[in-house]
Short mmCIF file of C-alpha atoms in Angstrom, two decimals:
data_model
loop_
_atom_site.label_atom_id
_atom_site.label_comp_id
_atom_site.label_asym_id
_atom_site.label_seq_id
_atom_site.Cartn_x
_atom_site.Cartn_y
_atom_site.Cartn_z
CA MET H 1 5.30 15.24 -14.88
CA ARG H 2 8.83 14.09 -15.62
CA LEU H 3 10.31 11.03 -13.95
CA THR H 4 14.05 10.81 -13.60
CA PRO H 5 16.18 8.50 -11.48
CA GLU H 6 16.48 11.42 -9.06
CA ARG H 7 12.69 11.84 -8.85
CA VAL H 8 12.27 8.10 -8.21
CA ALA H 9 14.86 8.36 -5.42
CA ASP H 10 12.95 11.32 -3.95
CA GLU H 11 9.67 9.37 -3.96
CA TYR H 12 11.50 6.40 -2.39
CA GLU H 13 12.68 8.63 0.47
CA TRP H 14 9.19 10.12 0.89
CA ILE H 15 7.55 6.65 1.05
CA ARG H 16 10.23 5.36 3.42
CA GLY H 17 9.61 8.37 5.62
CA ARG H 18 5.89 7.57 5.86
CA ALA H 19 6.45 4.68 8.30
CA ASP H 20 4.88 6.59 11.22
CA ALA H 21 1.69 7.12 9.20
CA VAL H 22 1.52 3.85 7.23
CA VAL H 23 2.55 1.20 9.79
CA PRO H 24 -0.37 1.90 12.17
CA VAL H 25 -2.76 1.53 9.22
CA ILE H 26 -1.06 -1.72 8.18
CA ASN H 27 -1.46 -3.14 11.69
CA GLU H 28 -5.07 -2.02 11.98
CA VAL H 29 -5.89 -3.58 8.60
CA ARG H 30 -4.16 -6.82 9.61
CA ALA H 31 -6.05 -6.96 12.91
CA GLY H 32 -9.37 -6.36 11.16
CA LEU H 33 -8.73 -8.92 8.43
CA GLY H 34 -7.43 -11.38 11.01
CA ASP H 35 -10.70 -11.05 12.92
CA LEU H 36 -12.73 -11.52 9.74
CA PHE H 37 -10.79 -14.62 8.72
CA GLU H 38 -10.41 -15.94 12.28
CA THR H 39 -6.63 -15.99 12.21
CA ASP H 40 -3.78 -14.21 13.95
CA VAL H 41 -1.68 -11.97 11.76
CA ASP H 42 1.67 -10.63 12.92
CA ASP H 43 2.09 -6.89 13.37
CA VAL H 44 4.54 -5.01 11.19
CA THR H 45 7.32 -2.83 12.58
CA ALA H 46 8.53 0.44 11.09
CA ASP H 47 11.88 -1.23 10.35
CA ALA H 48 10.20 -4.09 8.46
CA TYR H 49 8.17 -1.55 6.46
CA ARG H 50 11.29 0.43 5.53
CA GLU H 51 13.16 -2.76 4.54
CA GLU H 52 10.29 -3.73 2.26
CA VAL H 53 10.29 -0.24 0.71
CA ASP H 54 14.00 -0.87 0.01
CA THR H 55 13.11 -4.18 -1.67
CA VAL H 56 10.40 -2.64 -3.85
CA PHE H 57 12.67 0.18 -4.99
CA ALA H 58 15.61 -2.17 -5.68
CA ASP H 59 13.57 -3.38 -8.68
CA GLY H 60 13.93 -0.42 -11.05
CA ASP H 61 10.98 -1.39 -13.24
CA ARG H 62 8.65 -1.58 -10.24
CA ALA H 63 10.26 1.48 -8.60
CA VAL H 64 9.51 3.82 -11.50
CA ASN H 65 5.88 2.72 -11.60
CA VAL H 66 5.40 3.02 -7.83
CA ALA H 67 7.08 6.44 -7.87
CA ALA H 68 4.87 7.63 -10.73
CA LEU H 69 1.66 6.50 -9.04
CA VAL H 70 2.68 8.07 -5.74
CA ALA H 71 3.64 11.34 -7.45
CA VAL H 72 0.31 11.49 -9.28
CA LEU H 73 -1.69 10.74 -6.12
CA ARG H 74 0.24 13.38 -4.18
CA GLU H 75 -0.67 16.01 -6.76
CA LEU H 76 -4.10 14.85 -7.95
CA ASP H 77 -6.98 17.13 -7.05
CA VAL H 78 -10.39 17.44 -8.60
CA GLU H 79 -12.60 20.46 -8.05
CA GLY H 80 -15.40 19.41 -5.74
CA ASP H 81 -13.58 16.09 -5.06
CA TYR H 82 -16.49 13.75 -5.82
CA PRO H 83 -15.96 13.75 -9.62
CA GLY H 84 -12.40 12.56 -8.88
CA PHE H 85 -13.59 9.69 -6.73
CA VAL H 86 -13.13 7.12 -9.48
CA VAL H 87 -9.68 8.23 -10.60
CA ASP H 88 -8.15 8.40 -7.12
CA GLU H 89 -9.68 5.01 -6.25
CA PHE H 90 -8.32 3.56 -9.49
CA LEU H 91 -4.85 4.94 -8.89
CA GLY H 92 -4.84 3.85 -5.23
CA ARG H 93 -5.87 0.32 -6.18
CA GLU H 94 -3.21 0.21 -8.89
CA LEU H 95 -0.53 1.45 -6.48
CA ALA H 96 -1.45 -1.19 -3.89
CA GLY H 97 -1.33 -3.94 -6.53
CA THR H 98 1.96 -2.74 -8.00
CA ILE H 99 3.58 -2.71 -4.58
CA ALA H 100 2.12 -6.12 -3.62
CA GLY H 101 3.71 -7.92 -6.58
CA THR H 102 2.62 -10.67 -8.91
CA GLN H 103 -0.53 -12.76 -8.64
CA PRO H 104 -2.10 -13.72 -6.31
CA LEU H 105 -0.52 -11.00 -4.15
CA ARG H 106 -1.40 -8.29 -6.67
CA LEU H 107 -5.11 -9.09 -6.46
CA LEU H 108 -4.96 -9.31 -2.67
CA GLY H 109 -3.24 -5.92 -2.52
CA GLU H 110 -5.90 -4.38 -4.75
CA ALA H 111 -8.74 -5.86 -2.70
CA THR H 112 -7.09 -4.85 0.55
CA PHE H 113 -6.80 -1.28 -0.72
CA HIS H 114 -10.57 -0.93 -0.64
CA TYR H 115 -10.69 -2.34 2.89
CA ALA H 116 -7.90 0.00 4.05
CA ASP H 117 -9.41 2.96 2.24
CA VAL H 118 -12.63 2.87 4.24
CA SER H 119 -10.62 2.74 7.46
CA VAL H 120 -8.57 5.88 6.72
CA HIS H 121 -10.37 9.22 6.64
CA ALA H 122 -9.71 12.86 7.43
CA ASP H 123 -11.09 14.28 10.65
CA GLU H 124 -12.70 17.72 10.83
CA GLY H 125 -9.29 19.36 11.01
CA GLY H 126 -8.10 17.54 7.88
CA GLU H 127 -5.76 15.18 9.71
CA ALA H 128 -5.96 11.57 8.55
CA ARG H 129 -7.14 9.09 11.16
CA SER H 130 -7.56 5.35 11.11
CA ALA H 131 -10.91 3.84 12.10
CA SER H 132 -9.69 3.49 15.69
CA GLY H 133 -8.93 7.21 15.80
CA GLU H 134 -5.13 6.91 15.64
CA ARG H 135 -3.33 9.58 13.69
CA ALA H 136 -2.58 8.16 10.26
CA GLY H 137 -0.91 10.99 8.43
CA ASP H 138 -0.76 14.66 7.70
CA ALA H 139 -3.61 16.90 6.65
CA ARG H 140 -5.06 16.00 3.28
CA GLU H 141 -4.69 18.78 0.76
CA THR H 142 -5.64 16.94 -2.44
CA ALA H 143 -8.15 14.29 -3.44
CA GLY H 144 -5.37 11.78 -4.21
CA GLU H 145 -3.71 12.08 -0.84
CA ASP H 146 -6.89 10.74 0.67
CA ASP H 147 -6.08 7.32 -0.82
CA LEU H 148 -2.30 7.34 -0.70
CA ASP H 149 -1.68 5.99 2.83
CA ALA H 150 -4.39 3.36 2.32
CA ALA H 151 -2.68 2.21 -0.89
CA LEU H 152 0.76 2.10 0.73
CA ALA H 153 -0.65 0.18 3.70
CA ALA H 154 -2.51 -2.31 1.51
CA GLY H 155 0.41 -2.99 -0.81
CA PHE H 156 3.07 -3.34 1.86
CA GLN H 157 0.93 -5.33 4.30
CA THR H 158 0.32 -7.83 1.49
CA ARG H 159 4.05 -8.20 0.72
CA LEU H 160 5.20 -8.51 4.30
CA PRO H 161 5.27 -11.85 6.15
CA GLY H 162 2.93 -12.62 9.01
CA TRP H 163 0.09 -14.49 7.34
CA ASP H 164 0.17 -18.20 8.22
CA TRP H 165 -0.97 -19.32 4.76
CA ARG H 166 2.14 -17.75 3.26
CA GLU H 167 4.55 -19.49 5.63
CA SER H 168 4.51 -22.86 3.84
CA GLU H 169 4.73 -24.17 0.30
CA SER H 170 1.51 -24.38 -1.68
CA PRO H 171 0.01 -27.88 -1.79
CA PHE H 172 -0.97 -27.20 -5.42
CA ALA H 173 2.53 -27.08 -6.89
CA VAL H 174 3.06 -29.69 -9.59
CA GLU H 175 6.47 -31.29 -9.95
CA ARG H 176 7.90 -31.34 -13.42
CA ALA H 177 7.48 -34.66 -15.18
CA ASP H 178 10.61 -36.30 -16.56
CA ASP H 179 10.09 -37.06 -20.23
#
């Protein structure tokens, strides 16, 4: 695989165009996590998702890594699928963390990937569905595609506002001492 600025731009457009598949997964994950943590979490709109894709890809260093992980997951297939279970999970988790950002958001994105991953599966016809049965993407043709929408949903839902705990400054910040 060769990554060029043009290939990164192509992956950017592909990810941006996934709003119809990814945003419903984001909102389902947020609703489920909100229930678990007994909090309300704001839904995400397709426009907010696309704006955040723009932000991620404005950082060239992050953009090339996100593009590479997406390209690999789009192409990754393992005969019999199960032997590839570890590699596509690893790559999906890494993609979610890379999108989410620095700590602690990176760790939250990685953890959320596993939650999102169990809620996205292919139906008998190969079309991806969320746990509630909503359409969540096109037919899965490779092992890696099975984790791609879950990774995008986990990473972007972590970055986007809507969680109350992120709306205020941390009480643990230490002010610099004057020497």
